[in-house]
Structure formats: structure tokens, C-alpha cells
Amino acid sequence: LHVNIFDTSNLQFTIPTSVISRPDPPSTSYINGSDLVFNYDASPFAFWITRRSLPDAFPLFDTRQSSLPATPIPPFMPGDNSTALDGFPLVFEDQYLQLTSSLPYGTNIYGLGEVIASSGFRRDIGT
């Protein structure tokens, strides 16, 4: 599943493909055969990704305010003084995108923030 957030007028800056090589989109749509489902609310805008085969399971990725834990939350690791920040709605500005999401522990995210790596983007809790 590939989620691309952009303005409909295509006025916002995007990194040129000459700088970051991206794979070509598939020639066949897998929307009906994929186990991944993209869900969204239009107002206030939020989206979440679920598995078709596990409709009652927690979403794999969720930007809805209701999915975020109450803050501040205690540190995940003993001796770690970090805490969760308050969640903010989607912020979409020229050359800037901010979103808050709820993720299952140990989740990998691929392609977030123009990170293209086979290992994905994993936030190491406690660092």
C-alpha cells in the first residue's frame, strides 16, 4: 500500500525523481485483491490502515485523534525519562508535513520522510 499526501494543485514542493529513484507503480491495480484497506474521515481529515482479513484488529497505522494515548504517558523503558508528546492533527504546509499516528510496537514503516531502505524506518523507543 502506498499513501501519498499531496496538494491537488501540485504546487507543493516534492523531491524530484532524479534525486530519489522510486520504483515504477504497478501496471495492475491490486485494490480488490490486497489485504490492506485504506480508510479515512474527511473532516477532520484522518486516515487509518487495516487488514481486510482482520477487520476487528487494531489498525496497522492510525492518525485519528481517538487512537492516540492520553498524554503524557510514562516512559516505555525503565530509567528512560522520555514521554509521548500531545498528538496534533495533520499539518500540511509547503515543504512540511506533520502527522501523529498510532503504531503497533515493533512496526516498520517504509518510505516515511523520503527514507527508502529495505530495513524501513523504525523508531527506537528510548533514543
mmCIF file of C-alpha atoms in Angstrom:
data_model
loop_
_atom_site.group_PDB
_atom_site.id
_atom_site.type_symbol
_atom_site.label_atom_id
_atom_site.label_comp_id
_atom_site.label_asym_id
_atom_site.label_seq_id
_atom_site.Cartn_x
_atom_site.Cartn_y
_atom_site.Cartn_z
ATOM 1 C CA LEU A 1 0.000 0.000 0.000
ATOM 2 C CA HIS A 2 1.398 3.381 -0.997
ATOM 3 C CA VAL A 3 -0.069 6.517 0.609
ATOM 4 C CA ASN A 4 0.954 9.801 -0.991
ATOM 5 C CA ILE A 5 -0.218 13.048 0.615
ATOM 6 C CA PHE A 6 -0.091 15.995 -1.772
ATOM 7 C CA ASP A 7 -1.986 19.107 -2.772
ATOM 8 C CA THR A 8 -4.374 18.712 -5.693
ATOM 9 C CA SER A 9 -2.872 21.732 -7.480
ATOM 10 C CA ASN A 10 0.610 20.176 -7.327
ATOM 11 C CA LEU A 11 2.054 23.447 -6.025
ATOM 12 C CA GLN A 12 3.801 21.947 -3.016
ATOM 13 C CA PHE A 13 7.471 21.102 -3.438
ATOM 14 C CA THR A 14 8.255 17.437 -3.957
ATOM 15 C CA ILE A 15 11.683 15.901 -4.248
ATOM 16 C CA PRO A 16 12.404 15.295 -7.945
ATOM 17 C CA THR A 17 12.664 11.693 -9.111
ATOM 18 C CA SER A 18 16.173 12.499 -10.379
ATOM 19 C CA VAL A 19 17.227 12.872 -6.722
ATOM 20 C CA ILE A 20 15.394 9.867 -5.263
ATOM 21 C CA SER A 21 14.721 6.965 -7.555
ATOM 22 C CA ARG A 22 11.352 5.387 -6.842
ATOM 23 C CA PRO A 23 10.034 2.121 -8.210
ATOM 24 C CA ASP A 24 7.510 2.359 -11.012
ATOM 25 C CA PRO A 25 3.889 1.940 -9.942
ATOM 26 C CA PRO A 26 2.426 -1.476 -10.707
ATOM 27 C CA SER A 27 0.751 -1.815 -14.074
ATOM 28 C CA THR A 28 -2.102 -3.754 -12.454
ATOM 29 C CA SER A 29 -4.240 -2.486 -9.588
ATOM 30 C CA TYR A 30 -4.391 -4.775 -6.578
ATOM 31 C CA ILE A 31 -7.029 -2.730 -4.734
ATOM 32 C CA ASN A 32 -9.551 -5.568 -4.629
ATOM 33 C CA GLY A 33 -7.021 -8.331 -4.002
ATOM 34 C CA SER A 34 -4.975 -6.614 -1.313
ATOM 35 C CA ASP A 35 -5.442 -7.464 2.335
ATOM 36 C CA LEU A 36 -4.675 -3.817 3.197
ATOM 37 C CA VAL A 37 -7.537 -1.323 3.367
ATOM 38 C CA PHE A 38 -7.152 2.474 3.348
ATOM 39 C CA ASN A 39 -9.862 4.148 5.469
ATOM 40 C CA TYR A 40 -10.363 7.865 6.028
ATOM 41 C CA ASP A 41 -12.531 10.553 7.562
ATOM 42 C CA ALA A 42 -12.870 13.739 5.517
ATOM 43 C CA SER A 43 -13.419 16.158 8.397
ATOM 44 C CA PRO A 44 -11.332 16.413 10.390
ATOM 45 C CA PHE A 45 -9.052 14.579 7.995
ATOM 46 C CA ALA A 46 -7.583 11.380 9.373
ATOM 47 C CA PHE A 47 -6.726 8.014 7.889
ATOM 48 C CA TRP A 48 -6.021 4.529 9.131
ATOM 49 C CA ILE A 49 -4.911 1.292 7.540
ATOM 50 C CA THR A 50 -6.413 -2.059 8.444
ATOM 51 C CA ARG A 51 -6.282 -5.639 7.225
ATOM 52 C CA ARG A 52 -9.325 -6.912 5.360
ATOM 53 C CA SER A 53 -8.744 -10.362 6.888
ATOM 54 C CA LEU A 54 -8.729 -8.949 10.460
ATOM 55 C CA PRO A 55 -11.414 -6.235 10.483
ATOM 56 C CA ASP A 56 -11.655 -6.118 14.298
ATOM 57 C CA ALA A 57 -7.897 -5.933 14.929
ATOM 58 C CA PHE A 58 -6.111 -2.706 15.809
ATOM 59 C CA PRO A 59 -5.178 -0.660 12.729
ATOM 60 C CA LEU A 60 -1.657 -1.014 11.361
ATOM 61 C CA PHE A 61 -1.358 2.780 11.055
ATOM 62 C CA ASP A 62 -3.810 5.274 12.517
ATOM 63 C CA THR A 63 -3.835 9.095 12.526
ATOM 64 C CA ARG A 64 -7.205 9.511 14.250
ATOM 65 C CA GLN A 65 -7.010 11.547 17.445
ATOM 66 C CA SER A 66 -9.140 8.931 19.217
ATOM 67 C CA SER A 67 -6.473 6.267 18.597
ATOM 68 C CA LEU A 68 -3.691 8.142 20.387
ATOM 69 C CA PRO A 69 -2.941 7.505 24.052
ATOM 70 C CA ALA A 70 -3.646 10.157 26.642
ATOM 71 C CA THR A 71 -0.530 12.199 27.310
ATOM 72 C CA PRO A 72 1.771 12.408 28.999
ATOM 73 C CA ILE A 73 2.407 8.693 29.119
ATOM 74 C CA PRO A 74 5.055 7.084 31.318
ATOM 75 C CA PRO A 75 8.379 6.018 29.770
ATOM 76 C CA PHE A 76 8.300 2.692 27.957
ATOM 77 C CA MET A 77 11.722 1.650 29.243
ATOM 78 C CA PRO A 78 12.703 1.856 32.933
ATOM 79 C CA GLY A 79 15.161 4.682 33.508
ATOM 80 C CA ASP A 80 14.114 6.462 30.310
ATOM 81 C CA ASN A 81 12.787 9.942 31.022
ATOM 82 C CA SER A 82 11.132 10.416 27.633
ATOM 83 C CA THR A 83 7.387 10.702 27.232
ATOM 84 C CA ALA A 84 4.849 10.923 24.439
ATOM 85 C CA LEU A 85 4.013 14.339 23.038
ATOM 86 C CA ASP A 86 0.486 15.566 22.606
ATOM 87 C CA GLY A 87 -0.960 14.485 19.286
ATOM 88 C CA PHE A 88 -1.613 17.126 16.682
ATOM 89 C CA PRO A 89 -3.873 16.939 13.660
ATOM 90 C CA LEU A 90 -2.406 16.762 10.189
ATOM 91 C CA VAL A 91 -0.296 19.832 9.370
ATOM 92 C CA PHE A 92 0.205 20.312 5.636
ATOM 93 C CA GLU A 93 2.361 23.257 4.542
ATOM 94 C CA ASP A 94 4.801 23.939 1.727
ATOM 95 C CA GLN A 95 7.856 21.706 2.296
ATOM 96 C CA TYR A 96 6.402 20.474 5.590
ATOM 97 C CA LEU A 97 4.111 17.622 6.563
ATOM 98 C CA GLN A 98 3.395 16.596 10.137
ATOM 99 C CA LEU A 99 1.134 13.852 11.335
ATOM 100 C CA THR A 100 0.740 11.900 14.518
ATOM 101 C CA SER A 101 -0.002 8.211 14.372
ATOM 102 C CA SER A 102 -0.597 5.181 16.490
ATOM 103 C CA LEU A 103 1.508 2.159 15.557
ATOM 104 C CA PRO A 104 1.781 -1.336 16.972
ATOM 105 C CA TYR A 105 5.031 -1.884 18.902
ATOM 106 C CA GLY A 106 7.952 -3.003 16.709
ATOM 107 C CA THR A 107 6.377 -1.726 13.498
ATOM 108 C CA ASN A 108 8.462 -0.894 10.427
ATOM 109 C CA ILE A 109 7.418 1.947 8.149
ATOM 110 C CA TYR A 110 8.821 2.078 4.636
ATOM 111 C CA GLY A 111 9.268 5.327 2.693
ATOM 112 C CA LEU A 112 8.359 7.720 5.522
ATOM 113 C CA GLY A 113 10.099 11.075 5.162
ATOM 114 C CA GLU A 114 11.691 10.030 1.881
ATOM 115 C CA VAL A 115 13.522 7.201 3.664
ATOM 116 C CA ILE A 116 13.992 4.464 1.100
ATOM 117 C CA ALA A 117 15.663 1.454 2.681
ATOM 118 C CA SER A 118 14.966 -2.251 2.750
ATOM 119 C CA SER A 119 15.042 -2.127 6.555
ATOM 120 C CA GLY A 120 12.353 0.568 6.713
ATOM 121 C CA PHE A 121 12.105 3.324 9.300
ATOM 122 C CA ARG A 122 11.945 2.077 12.861
ATOM 123 C CA ARG A 123 11.762 4.439 15.797
ATOM 124 C CA ASP A 124 13.915 3.049 18.566
ATOM 125 C CA ILE A 125 11.944 3.684 21.734
ATOM 126 C CA GLY A 126 14.181 5.280 24.312
ATOM 127 C CA THR A 127 16.526 7.117 21.947
#
